[in-house]
PDB file of C-alpha atoms in Angstrom:
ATOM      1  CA  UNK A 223     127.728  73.329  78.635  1.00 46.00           C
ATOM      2  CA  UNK A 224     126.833  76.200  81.277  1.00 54.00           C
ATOM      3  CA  UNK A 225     123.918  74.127  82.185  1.00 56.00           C
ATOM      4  CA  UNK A 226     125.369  70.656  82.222  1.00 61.00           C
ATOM      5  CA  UNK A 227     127.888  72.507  84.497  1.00 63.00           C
ATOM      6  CA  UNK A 228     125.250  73.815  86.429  1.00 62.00           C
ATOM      7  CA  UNK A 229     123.370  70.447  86.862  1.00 64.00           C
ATOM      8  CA  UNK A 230     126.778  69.178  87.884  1.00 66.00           C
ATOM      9  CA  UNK A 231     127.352  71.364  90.812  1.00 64.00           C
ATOM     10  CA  UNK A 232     123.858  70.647  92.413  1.00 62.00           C
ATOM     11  CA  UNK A 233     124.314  66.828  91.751  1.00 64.00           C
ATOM     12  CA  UNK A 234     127.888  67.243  93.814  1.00 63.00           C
ATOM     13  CA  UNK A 235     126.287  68.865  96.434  1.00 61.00           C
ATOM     14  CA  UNK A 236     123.101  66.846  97.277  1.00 61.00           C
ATOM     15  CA  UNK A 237     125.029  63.523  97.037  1.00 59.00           C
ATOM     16  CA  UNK A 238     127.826  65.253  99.519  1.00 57.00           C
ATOM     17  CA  UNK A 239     125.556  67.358 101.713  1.00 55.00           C
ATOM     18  CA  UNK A 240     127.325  69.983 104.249  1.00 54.00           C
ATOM     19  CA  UNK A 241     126.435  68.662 107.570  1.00 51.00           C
ATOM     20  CA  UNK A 242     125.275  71.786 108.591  1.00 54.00           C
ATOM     21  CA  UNK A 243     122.378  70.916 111.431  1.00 52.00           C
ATOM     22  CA  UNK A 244     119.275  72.424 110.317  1.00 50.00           C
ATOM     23  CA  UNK A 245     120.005  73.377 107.126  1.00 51.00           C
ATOM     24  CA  UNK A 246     116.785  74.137 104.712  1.00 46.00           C
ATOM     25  CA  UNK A 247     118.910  74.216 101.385  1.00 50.00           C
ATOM     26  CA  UNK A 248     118.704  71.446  99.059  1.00 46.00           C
ATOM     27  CA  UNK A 249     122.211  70.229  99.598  1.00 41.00           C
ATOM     28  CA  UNK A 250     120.984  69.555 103.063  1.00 46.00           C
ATOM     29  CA  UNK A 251     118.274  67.280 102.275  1.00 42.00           C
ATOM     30  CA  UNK A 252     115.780  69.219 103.310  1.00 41.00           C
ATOM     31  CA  UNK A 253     116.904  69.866 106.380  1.00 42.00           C
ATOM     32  CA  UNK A 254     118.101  66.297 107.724  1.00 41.00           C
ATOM     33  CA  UNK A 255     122.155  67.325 107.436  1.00 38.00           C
ATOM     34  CA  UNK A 256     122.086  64.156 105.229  1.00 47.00           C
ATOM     35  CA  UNK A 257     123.346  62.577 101.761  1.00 51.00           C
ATOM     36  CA  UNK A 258     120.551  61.990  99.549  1.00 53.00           C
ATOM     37  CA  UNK A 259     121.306  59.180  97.642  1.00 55.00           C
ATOM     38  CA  UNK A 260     122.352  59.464  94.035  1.00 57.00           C
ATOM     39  CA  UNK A 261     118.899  58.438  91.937  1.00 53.00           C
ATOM     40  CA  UNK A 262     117.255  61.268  94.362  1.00 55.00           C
ATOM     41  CA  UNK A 263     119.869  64.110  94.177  1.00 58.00           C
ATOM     42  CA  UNK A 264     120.004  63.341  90.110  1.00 62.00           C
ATOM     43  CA  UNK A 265     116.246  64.156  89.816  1.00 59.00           C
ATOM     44  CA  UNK A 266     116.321  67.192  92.233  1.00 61.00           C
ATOM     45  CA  UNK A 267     119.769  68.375  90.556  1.00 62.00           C
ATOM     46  CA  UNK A 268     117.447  68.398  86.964  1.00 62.00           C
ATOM     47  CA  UNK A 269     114.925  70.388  88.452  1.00 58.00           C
ATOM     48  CA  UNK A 270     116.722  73.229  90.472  1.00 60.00           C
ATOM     49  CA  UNK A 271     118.935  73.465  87.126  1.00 60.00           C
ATOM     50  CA  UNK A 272     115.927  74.041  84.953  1.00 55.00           C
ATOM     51  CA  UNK A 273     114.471  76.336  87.605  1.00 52.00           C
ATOM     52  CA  UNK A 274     117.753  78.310  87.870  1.00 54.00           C
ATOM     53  CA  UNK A 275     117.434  78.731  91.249  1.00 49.00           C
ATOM     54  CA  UNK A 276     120.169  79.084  93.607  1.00 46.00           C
ATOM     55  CA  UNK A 277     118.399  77.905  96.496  1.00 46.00           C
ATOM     56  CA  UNK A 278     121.902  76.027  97.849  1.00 49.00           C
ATOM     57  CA  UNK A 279     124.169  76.024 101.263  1.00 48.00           C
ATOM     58  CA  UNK A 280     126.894  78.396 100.233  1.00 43.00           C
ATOM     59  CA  UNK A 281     129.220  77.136 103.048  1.00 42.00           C
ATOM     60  CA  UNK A 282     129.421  73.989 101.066  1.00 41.00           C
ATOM     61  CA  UNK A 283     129.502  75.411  97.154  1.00 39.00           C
ATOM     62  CA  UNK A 284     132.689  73.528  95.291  1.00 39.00           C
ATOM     63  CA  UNK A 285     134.701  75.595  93.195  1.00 38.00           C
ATOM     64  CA  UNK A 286     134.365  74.841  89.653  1.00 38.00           C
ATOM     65  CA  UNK A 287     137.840  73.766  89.486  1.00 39.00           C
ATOM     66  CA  UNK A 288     136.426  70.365  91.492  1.00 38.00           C
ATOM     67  CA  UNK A 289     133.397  69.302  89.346  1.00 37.00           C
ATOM     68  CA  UNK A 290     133.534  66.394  88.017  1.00 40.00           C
ATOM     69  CA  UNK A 291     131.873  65.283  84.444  1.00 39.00           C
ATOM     70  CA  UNK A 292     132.420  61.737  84.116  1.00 38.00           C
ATOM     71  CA  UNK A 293     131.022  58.286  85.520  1.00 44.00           C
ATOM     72  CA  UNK A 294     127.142  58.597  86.821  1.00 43.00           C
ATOM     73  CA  UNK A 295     127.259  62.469  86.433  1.00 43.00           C
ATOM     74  CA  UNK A 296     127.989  62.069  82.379  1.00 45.00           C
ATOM     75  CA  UNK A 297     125.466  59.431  81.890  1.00 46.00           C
ATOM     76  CA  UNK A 298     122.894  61.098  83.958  1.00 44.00           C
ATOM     77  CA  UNK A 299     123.699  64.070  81.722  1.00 44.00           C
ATOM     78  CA  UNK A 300     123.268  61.977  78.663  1.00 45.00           C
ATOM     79  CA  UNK A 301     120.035  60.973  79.883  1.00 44.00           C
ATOM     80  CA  UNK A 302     118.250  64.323  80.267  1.00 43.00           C
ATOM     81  CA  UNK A 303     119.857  66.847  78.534  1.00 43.00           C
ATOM     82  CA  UNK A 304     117.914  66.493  74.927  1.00 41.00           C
ATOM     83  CA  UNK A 305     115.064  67.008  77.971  1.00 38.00           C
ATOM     84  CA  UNK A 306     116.758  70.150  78.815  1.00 37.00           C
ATOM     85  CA  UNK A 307     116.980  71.234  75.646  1.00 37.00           C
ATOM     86  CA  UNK A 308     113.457  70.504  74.246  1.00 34.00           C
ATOM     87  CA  UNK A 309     112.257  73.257  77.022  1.00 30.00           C
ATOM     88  CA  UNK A 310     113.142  74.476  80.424  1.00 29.00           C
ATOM     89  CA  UNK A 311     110.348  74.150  82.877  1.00 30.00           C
ATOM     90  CA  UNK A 312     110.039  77.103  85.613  1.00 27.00           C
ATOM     91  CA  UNK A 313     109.212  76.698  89.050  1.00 28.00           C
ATOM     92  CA  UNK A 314     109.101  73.113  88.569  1.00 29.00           C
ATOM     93  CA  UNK A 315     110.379  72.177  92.847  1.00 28.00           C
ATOM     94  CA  UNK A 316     107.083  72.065  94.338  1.00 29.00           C
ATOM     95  CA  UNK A 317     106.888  71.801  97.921  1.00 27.00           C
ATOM     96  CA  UNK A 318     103.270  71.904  98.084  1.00 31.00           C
ATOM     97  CA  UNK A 319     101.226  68.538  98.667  1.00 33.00           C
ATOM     98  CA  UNK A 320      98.458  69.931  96.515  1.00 41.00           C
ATOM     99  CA  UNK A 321     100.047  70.751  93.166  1.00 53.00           C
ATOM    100  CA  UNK A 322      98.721  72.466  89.929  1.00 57.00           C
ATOM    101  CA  UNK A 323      98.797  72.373  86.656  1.00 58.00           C
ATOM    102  CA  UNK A 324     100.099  75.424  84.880  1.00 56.00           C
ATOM    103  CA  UNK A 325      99.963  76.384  81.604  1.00 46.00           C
ATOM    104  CA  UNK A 326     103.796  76.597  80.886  1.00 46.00           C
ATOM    105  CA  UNK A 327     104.613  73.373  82.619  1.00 49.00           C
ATOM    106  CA  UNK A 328     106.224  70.072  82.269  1.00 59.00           C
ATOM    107  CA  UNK A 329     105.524  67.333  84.642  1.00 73.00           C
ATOM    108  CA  UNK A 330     105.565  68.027  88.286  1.00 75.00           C
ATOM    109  CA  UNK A 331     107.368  67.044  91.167  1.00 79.00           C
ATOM    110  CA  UNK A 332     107.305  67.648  94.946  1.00 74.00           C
ATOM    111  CA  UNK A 333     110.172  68.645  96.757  1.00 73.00           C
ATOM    112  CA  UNK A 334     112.142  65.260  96.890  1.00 74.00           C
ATOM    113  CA  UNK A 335     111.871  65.205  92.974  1.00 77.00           C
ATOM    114  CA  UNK A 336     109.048  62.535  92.216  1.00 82.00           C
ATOM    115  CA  UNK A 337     107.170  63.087  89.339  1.00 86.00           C
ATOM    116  CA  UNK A 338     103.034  63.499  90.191  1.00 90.00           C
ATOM    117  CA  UNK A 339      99.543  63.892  88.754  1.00 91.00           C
ATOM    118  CA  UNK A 340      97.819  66.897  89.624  1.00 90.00           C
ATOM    119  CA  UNK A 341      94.917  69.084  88.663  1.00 93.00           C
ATOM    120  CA  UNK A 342      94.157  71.876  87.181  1.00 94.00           C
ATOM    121  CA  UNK A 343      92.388  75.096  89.084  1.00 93.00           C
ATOM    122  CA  UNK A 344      91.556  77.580  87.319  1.00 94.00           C
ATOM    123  CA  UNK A 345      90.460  79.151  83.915  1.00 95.00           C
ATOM    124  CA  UNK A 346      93.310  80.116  82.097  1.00 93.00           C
ATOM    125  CA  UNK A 347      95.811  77.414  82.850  1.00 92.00           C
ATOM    126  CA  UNK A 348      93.304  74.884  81.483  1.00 94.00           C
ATOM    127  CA  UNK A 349      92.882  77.148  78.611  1.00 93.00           C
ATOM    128  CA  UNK A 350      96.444  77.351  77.705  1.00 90.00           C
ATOM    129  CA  UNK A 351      97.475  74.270  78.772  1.00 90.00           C
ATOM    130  CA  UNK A 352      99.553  72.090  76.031  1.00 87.00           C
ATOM    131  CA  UNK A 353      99.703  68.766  75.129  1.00 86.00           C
ATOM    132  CA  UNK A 354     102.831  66.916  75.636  1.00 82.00           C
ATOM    133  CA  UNK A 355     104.767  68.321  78.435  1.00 80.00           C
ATOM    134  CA  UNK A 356     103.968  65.305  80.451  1.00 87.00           C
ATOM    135  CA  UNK A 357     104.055  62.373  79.408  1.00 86.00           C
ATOM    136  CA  UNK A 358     105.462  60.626  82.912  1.00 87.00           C
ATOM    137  CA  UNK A 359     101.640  61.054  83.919  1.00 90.00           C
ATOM    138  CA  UNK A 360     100.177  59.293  80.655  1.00 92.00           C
ATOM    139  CA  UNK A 361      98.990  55.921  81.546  1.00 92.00           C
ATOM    140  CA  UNK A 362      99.969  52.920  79.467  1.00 92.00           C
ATOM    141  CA  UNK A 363      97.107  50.302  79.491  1.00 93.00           C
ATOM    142  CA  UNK A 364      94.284  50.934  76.791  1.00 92.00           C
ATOM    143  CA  UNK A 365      90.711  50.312  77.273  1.00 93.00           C
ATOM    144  CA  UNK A 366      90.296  46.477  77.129  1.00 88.00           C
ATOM    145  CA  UNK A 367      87.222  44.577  75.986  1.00 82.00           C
ATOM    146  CA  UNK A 368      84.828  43.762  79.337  1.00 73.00           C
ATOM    147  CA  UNK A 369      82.976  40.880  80.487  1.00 69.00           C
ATOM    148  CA  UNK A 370      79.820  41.649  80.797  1.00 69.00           C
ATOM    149  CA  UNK A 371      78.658  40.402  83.734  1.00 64.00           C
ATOM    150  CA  UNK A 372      75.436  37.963  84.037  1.00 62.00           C
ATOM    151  CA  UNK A 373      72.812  40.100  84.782  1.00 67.00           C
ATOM    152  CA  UNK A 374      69.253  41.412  84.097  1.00 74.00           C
ATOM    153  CA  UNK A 375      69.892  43.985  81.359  1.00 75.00           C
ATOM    154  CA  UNK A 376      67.169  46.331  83.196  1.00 81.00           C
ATOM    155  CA  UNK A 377      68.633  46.356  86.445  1.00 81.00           C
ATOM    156  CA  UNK A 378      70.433  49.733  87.485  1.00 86.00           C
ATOM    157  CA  UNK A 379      73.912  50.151  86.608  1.00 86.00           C
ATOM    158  CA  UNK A 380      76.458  51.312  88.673  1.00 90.00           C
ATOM    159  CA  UNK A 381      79.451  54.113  88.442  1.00 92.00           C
ATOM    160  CA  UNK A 382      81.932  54.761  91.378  1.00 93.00           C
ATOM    161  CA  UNK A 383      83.109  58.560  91.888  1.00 93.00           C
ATOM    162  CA  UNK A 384      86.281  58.633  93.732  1.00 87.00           C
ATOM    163  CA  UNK A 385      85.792  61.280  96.751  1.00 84.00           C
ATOM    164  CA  UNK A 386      88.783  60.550  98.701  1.00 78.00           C
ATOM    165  CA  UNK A 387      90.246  63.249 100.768  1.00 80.00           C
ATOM    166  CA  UNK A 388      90.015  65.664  97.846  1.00 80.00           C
ATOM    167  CA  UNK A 389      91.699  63.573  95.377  1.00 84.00           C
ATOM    168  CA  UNK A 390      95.921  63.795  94.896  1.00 88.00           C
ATOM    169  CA  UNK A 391      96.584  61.577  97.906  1.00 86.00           C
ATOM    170  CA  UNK A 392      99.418  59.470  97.936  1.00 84.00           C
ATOM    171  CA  UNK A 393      97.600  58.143  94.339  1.00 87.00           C
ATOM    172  CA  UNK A 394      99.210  61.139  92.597  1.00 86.00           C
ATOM    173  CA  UNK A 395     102.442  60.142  92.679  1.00 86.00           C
ATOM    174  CA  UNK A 396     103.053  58.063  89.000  1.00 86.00           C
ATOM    175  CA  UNK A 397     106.214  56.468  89.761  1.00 81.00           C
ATOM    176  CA  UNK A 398     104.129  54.648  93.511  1.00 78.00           C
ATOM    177  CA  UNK A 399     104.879  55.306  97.007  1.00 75.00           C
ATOM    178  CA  UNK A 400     106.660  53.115  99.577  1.00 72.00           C
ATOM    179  CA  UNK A 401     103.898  53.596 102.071  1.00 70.00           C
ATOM    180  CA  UNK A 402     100.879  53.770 100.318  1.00 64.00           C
ATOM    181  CA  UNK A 403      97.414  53.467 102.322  1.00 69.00           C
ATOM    182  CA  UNK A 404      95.053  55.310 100.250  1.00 67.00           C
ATOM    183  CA  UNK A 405      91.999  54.262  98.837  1.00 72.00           C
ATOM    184  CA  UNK A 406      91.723  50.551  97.119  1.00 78.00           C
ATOM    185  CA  UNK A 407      88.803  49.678  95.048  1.00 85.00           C
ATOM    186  CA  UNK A 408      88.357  46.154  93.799  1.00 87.00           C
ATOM    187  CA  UNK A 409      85.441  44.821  92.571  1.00 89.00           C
ATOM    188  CA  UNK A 410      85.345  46.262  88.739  1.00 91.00           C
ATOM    189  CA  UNK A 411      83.185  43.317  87.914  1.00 88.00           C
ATOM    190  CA  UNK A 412      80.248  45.161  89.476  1.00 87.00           C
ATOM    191  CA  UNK A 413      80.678  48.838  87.246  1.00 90.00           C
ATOM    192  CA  UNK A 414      79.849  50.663  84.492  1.00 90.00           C
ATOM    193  CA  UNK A 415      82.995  52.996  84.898  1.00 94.00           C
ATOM    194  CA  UNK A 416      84.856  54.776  87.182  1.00 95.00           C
ATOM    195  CA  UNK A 417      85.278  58.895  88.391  1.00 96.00           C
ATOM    196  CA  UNK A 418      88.265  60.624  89.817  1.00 96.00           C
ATOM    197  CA  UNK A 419      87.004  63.276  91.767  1.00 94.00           C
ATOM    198  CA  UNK A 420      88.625  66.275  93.393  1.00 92.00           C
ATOM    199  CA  UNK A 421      87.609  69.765  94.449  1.00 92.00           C
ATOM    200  CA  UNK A 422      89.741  71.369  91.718  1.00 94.00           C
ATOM    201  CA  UNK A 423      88.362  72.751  88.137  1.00 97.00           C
ATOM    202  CA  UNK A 424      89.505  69.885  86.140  1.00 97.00           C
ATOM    203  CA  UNK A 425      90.387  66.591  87.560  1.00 96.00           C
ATOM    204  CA  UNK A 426      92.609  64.543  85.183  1.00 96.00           C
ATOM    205  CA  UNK A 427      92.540  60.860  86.787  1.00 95.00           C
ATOM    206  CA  UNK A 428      96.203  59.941  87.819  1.00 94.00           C
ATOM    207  CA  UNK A 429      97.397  57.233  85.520  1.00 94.00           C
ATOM    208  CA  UNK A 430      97.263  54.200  88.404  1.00 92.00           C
ATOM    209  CA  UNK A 431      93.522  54.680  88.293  1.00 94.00           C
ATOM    210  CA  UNK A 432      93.280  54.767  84.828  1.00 96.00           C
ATOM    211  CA  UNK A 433      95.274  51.686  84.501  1.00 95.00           C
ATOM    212  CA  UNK A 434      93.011  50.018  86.592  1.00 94.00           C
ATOM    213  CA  UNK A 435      90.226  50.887  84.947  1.00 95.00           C
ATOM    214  CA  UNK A 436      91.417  50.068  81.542  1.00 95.00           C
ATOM    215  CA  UNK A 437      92.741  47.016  82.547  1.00 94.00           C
ATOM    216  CA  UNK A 438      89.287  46.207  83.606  1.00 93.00           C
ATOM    217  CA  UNK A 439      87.306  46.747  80.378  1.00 93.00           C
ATOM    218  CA  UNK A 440      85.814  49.915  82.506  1.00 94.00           C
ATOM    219  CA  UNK A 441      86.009  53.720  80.944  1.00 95.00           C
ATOM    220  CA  UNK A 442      87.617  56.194  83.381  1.00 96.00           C
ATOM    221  CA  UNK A 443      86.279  59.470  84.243  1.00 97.00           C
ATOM    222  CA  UNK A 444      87.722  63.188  84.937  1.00 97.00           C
ATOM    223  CA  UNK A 445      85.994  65.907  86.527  1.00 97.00           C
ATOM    224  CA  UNK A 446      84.848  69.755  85.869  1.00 98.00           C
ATOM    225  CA  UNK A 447      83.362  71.059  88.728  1.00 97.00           C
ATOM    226  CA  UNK A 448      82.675  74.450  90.104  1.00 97.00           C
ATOM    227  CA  UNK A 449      81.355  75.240  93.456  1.00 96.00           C
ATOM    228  CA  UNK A 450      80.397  78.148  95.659  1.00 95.00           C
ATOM    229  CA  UNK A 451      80.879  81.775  94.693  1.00 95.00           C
ATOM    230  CA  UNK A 452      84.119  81.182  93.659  1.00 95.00           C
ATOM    231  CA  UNK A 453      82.782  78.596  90.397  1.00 96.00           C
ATOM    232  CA  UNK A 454      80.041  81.047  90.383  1.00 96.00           C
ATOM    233  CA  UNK A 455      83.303  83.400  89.379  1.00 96.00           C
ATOM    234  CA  UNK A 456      84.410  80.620  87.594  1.00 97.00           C
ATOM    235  CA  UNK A 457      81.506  80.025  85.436  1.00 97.00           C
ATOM    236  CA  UNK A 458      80.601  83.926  84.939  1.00 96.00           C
ATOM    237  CA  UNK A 459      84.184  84.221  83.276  1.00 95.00           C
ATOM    238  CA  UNK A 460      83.959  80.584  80.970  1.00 96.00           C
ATOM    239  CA  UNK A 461      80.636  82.186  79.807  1.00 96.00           C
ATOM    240  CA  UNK A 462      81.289  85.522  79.179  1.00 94.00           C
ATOM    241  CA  UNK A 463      81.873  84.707  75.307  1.00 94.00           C
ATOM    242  CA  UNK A 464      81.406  81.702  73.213  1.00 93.00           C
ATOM    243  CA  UNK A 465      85.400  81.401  72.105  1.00 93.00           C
ATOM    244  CA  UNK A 466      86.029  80.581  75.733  1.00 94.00           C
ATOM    245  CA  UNK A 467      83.623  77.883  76.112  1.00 95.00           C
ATOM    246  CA  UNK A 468      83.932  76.131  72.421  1.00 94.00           C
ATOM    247  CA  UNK A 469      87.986  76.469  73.787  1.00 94.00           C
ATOM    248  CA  UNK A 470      87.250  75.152  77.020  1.00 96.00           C
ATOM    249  CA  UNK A 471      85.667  72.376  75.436  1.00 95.00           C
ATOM    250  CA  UNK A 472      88.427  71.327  72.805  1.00 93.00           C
ATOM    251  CA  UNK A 473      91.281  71.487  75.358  1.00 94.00           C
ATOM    252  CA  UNK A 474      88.784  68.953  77.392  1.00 95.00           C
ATOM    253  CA  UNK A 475      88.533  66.295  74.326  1.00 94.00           C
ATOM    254  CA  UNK A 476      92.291  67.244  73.531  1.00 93.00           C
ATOM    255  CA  UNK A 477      92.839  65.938  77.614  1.00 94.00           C
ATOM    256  CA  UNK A 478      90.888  63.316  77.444  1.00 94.00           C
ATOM    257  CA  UNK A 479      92.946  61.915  74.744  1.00 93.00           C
ATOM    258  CA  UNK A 480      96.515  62.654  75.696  1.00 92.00           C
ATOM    259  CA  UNK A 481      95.742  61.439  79.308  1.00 94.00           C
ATOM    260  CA  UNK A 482      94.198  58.831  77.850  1.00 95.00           C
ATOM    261  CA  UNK A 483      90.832  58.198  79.451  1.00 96.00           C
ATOM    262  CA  UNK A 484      87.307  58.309  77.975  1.00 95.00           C
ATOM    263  CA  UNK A 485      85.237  61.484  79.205  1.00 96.00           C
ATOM    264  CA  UNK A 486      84.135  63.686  82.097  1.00 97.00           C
ATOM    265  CA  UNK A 487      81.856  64.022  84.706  1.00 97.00           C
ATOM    266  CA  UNK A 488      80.050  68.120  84.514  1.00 97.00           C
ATOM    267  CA  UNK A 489      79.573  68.871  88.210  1.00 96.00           C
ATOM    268  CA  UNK A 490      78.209  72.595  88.638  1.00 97.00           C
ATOM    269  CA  UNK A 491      76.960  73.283  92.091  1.00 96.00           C
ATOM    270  CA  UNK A 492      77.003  77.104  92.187  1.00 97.00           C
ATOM    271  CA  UNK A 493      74.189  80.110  91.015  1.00 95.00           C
ATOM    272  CA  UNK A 494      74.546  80.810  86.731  1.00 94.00           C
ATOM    273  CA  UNK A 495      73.616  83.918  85.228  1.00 87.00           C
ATOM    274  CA  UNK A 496      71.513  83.092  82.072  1.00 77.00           C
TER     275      UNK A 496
END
């Protein structure tokens, strides 16, 4: 009840806002001194509930004698609150356009409360990382049966590695974006498979591309990579025992399989100790 309360107030105050100019709470809109509109504020109301946070413009806080708990409120309530109840997800508001997977974590969203793919950069997040805590980012198309094109079985065959900006563009976010002018690839026809690449540990291909690829009767790709002295760091840690890397490699496969696509690309450009 505390919580549904709790969800409640925030909802009243995004939808309401407080008109204050310049304002950098929540119930400000970020800023803008403007309503968001109900779909938004219900997402955003979810999150800074399960954060706890009380990141809000006090000069417009409602008492608790005015919140209301019926119409939209109640049925957004109904909506999410086995959600809530299944496990609360910390820090979840991310303001950051480059966001990471952590180990305790749930989907994530950026600040205006849209759900998005994102990597994961280091070690231990990928080694505690657990399977079903986001399933908005698990595609929905399986591998379909290609057409093999007409072709000299000899000849070279080719596979496409997404390099795009460092990966997580305006691809990451699951649910689309109104203005999206990222990267388009078309000609599947002409591949062996497809990479989503990124300068992060592990890449996990948003689910757009690997809907695409599926669709296509073409396998799609994550990727490990270390780099520099950093994934020399990286690397000198994975190997310092063979638990980490036989767990390393099981949370991979166990990736692979809740995300849905079919394998990895191994990219190590930095000095090994053997």
């Amino acid at each position: 009840e505390s919580v549904q309360k709790l969800i409640t107030l925030y909802f009243e105050q995004l939808t309401r806002g407080c008109g204050h100019e310049n304002c950098t709470n929540y119930d400000c809109a970020n800023g803008k001194s403007k309503r968001m509109e109900p779909s938004q504020a219900a997402a955003i109301a979810l999150l800074l509930a399960a954060k706890g946070t009380s990141k809000l413009c006090k000069r417009s806080a409602l008492p608790e004698s005015q919140l209301k708990t019926d119409g939209s409120i109640t049925n957004f309530w109904t909506k999410w609150s086995s959600l809530l109840q299944r496990s609360v997800c910390k820090n979840t508001v991310n303001t950051s356009l480059s966001a990471k997977h952590t180990s305790d974590q749930l989907t994530r969203y950026d600040s205006d409360g849209r759900p998005e793919a994102c990597p994961f950069s280091n070690l231990d997040d990928a080694l505690h990382w657990i399977p079903g805590r986001d399933d908005l980012c698990v595609p929905s198309i399986p591998l379909t049966a290609s057409v093999k094109p007409a072709r000299d079985p000899s000849s070279p065959k080719l596979l496409i590695c997404h390099d795009m900006m460092g990966g997580y563009q305006k691809d990451r976010f699951v649910q689309g974006h109104s203005l999206f002018e990222d990267y388009y690839f078309y000609h599947w026809a002409l591949i062996e498979g497809f990479i989503y690449f990124s300068h992060q540990f592990l890449s996990i291909p948003p689910p757009g591309w690997i809907n695409a690829a599926h669709r296509n009767g073409k396998v799609a790709l994550g990727t490990m990579i270390t780099e520099w002295k950093d994934g020399a760091t990286l690397c000198a840690e994975l190997l310092s025992s063979k638990e980490s890397v036989v767990q390393l490699a099981q949370q991979m496969v166990t990736m692979a399989l809740y995300y849905h696509f079919d394998g990895w690309l191994v990219n190590i450009e930095n000095h090994i100790n053997v």
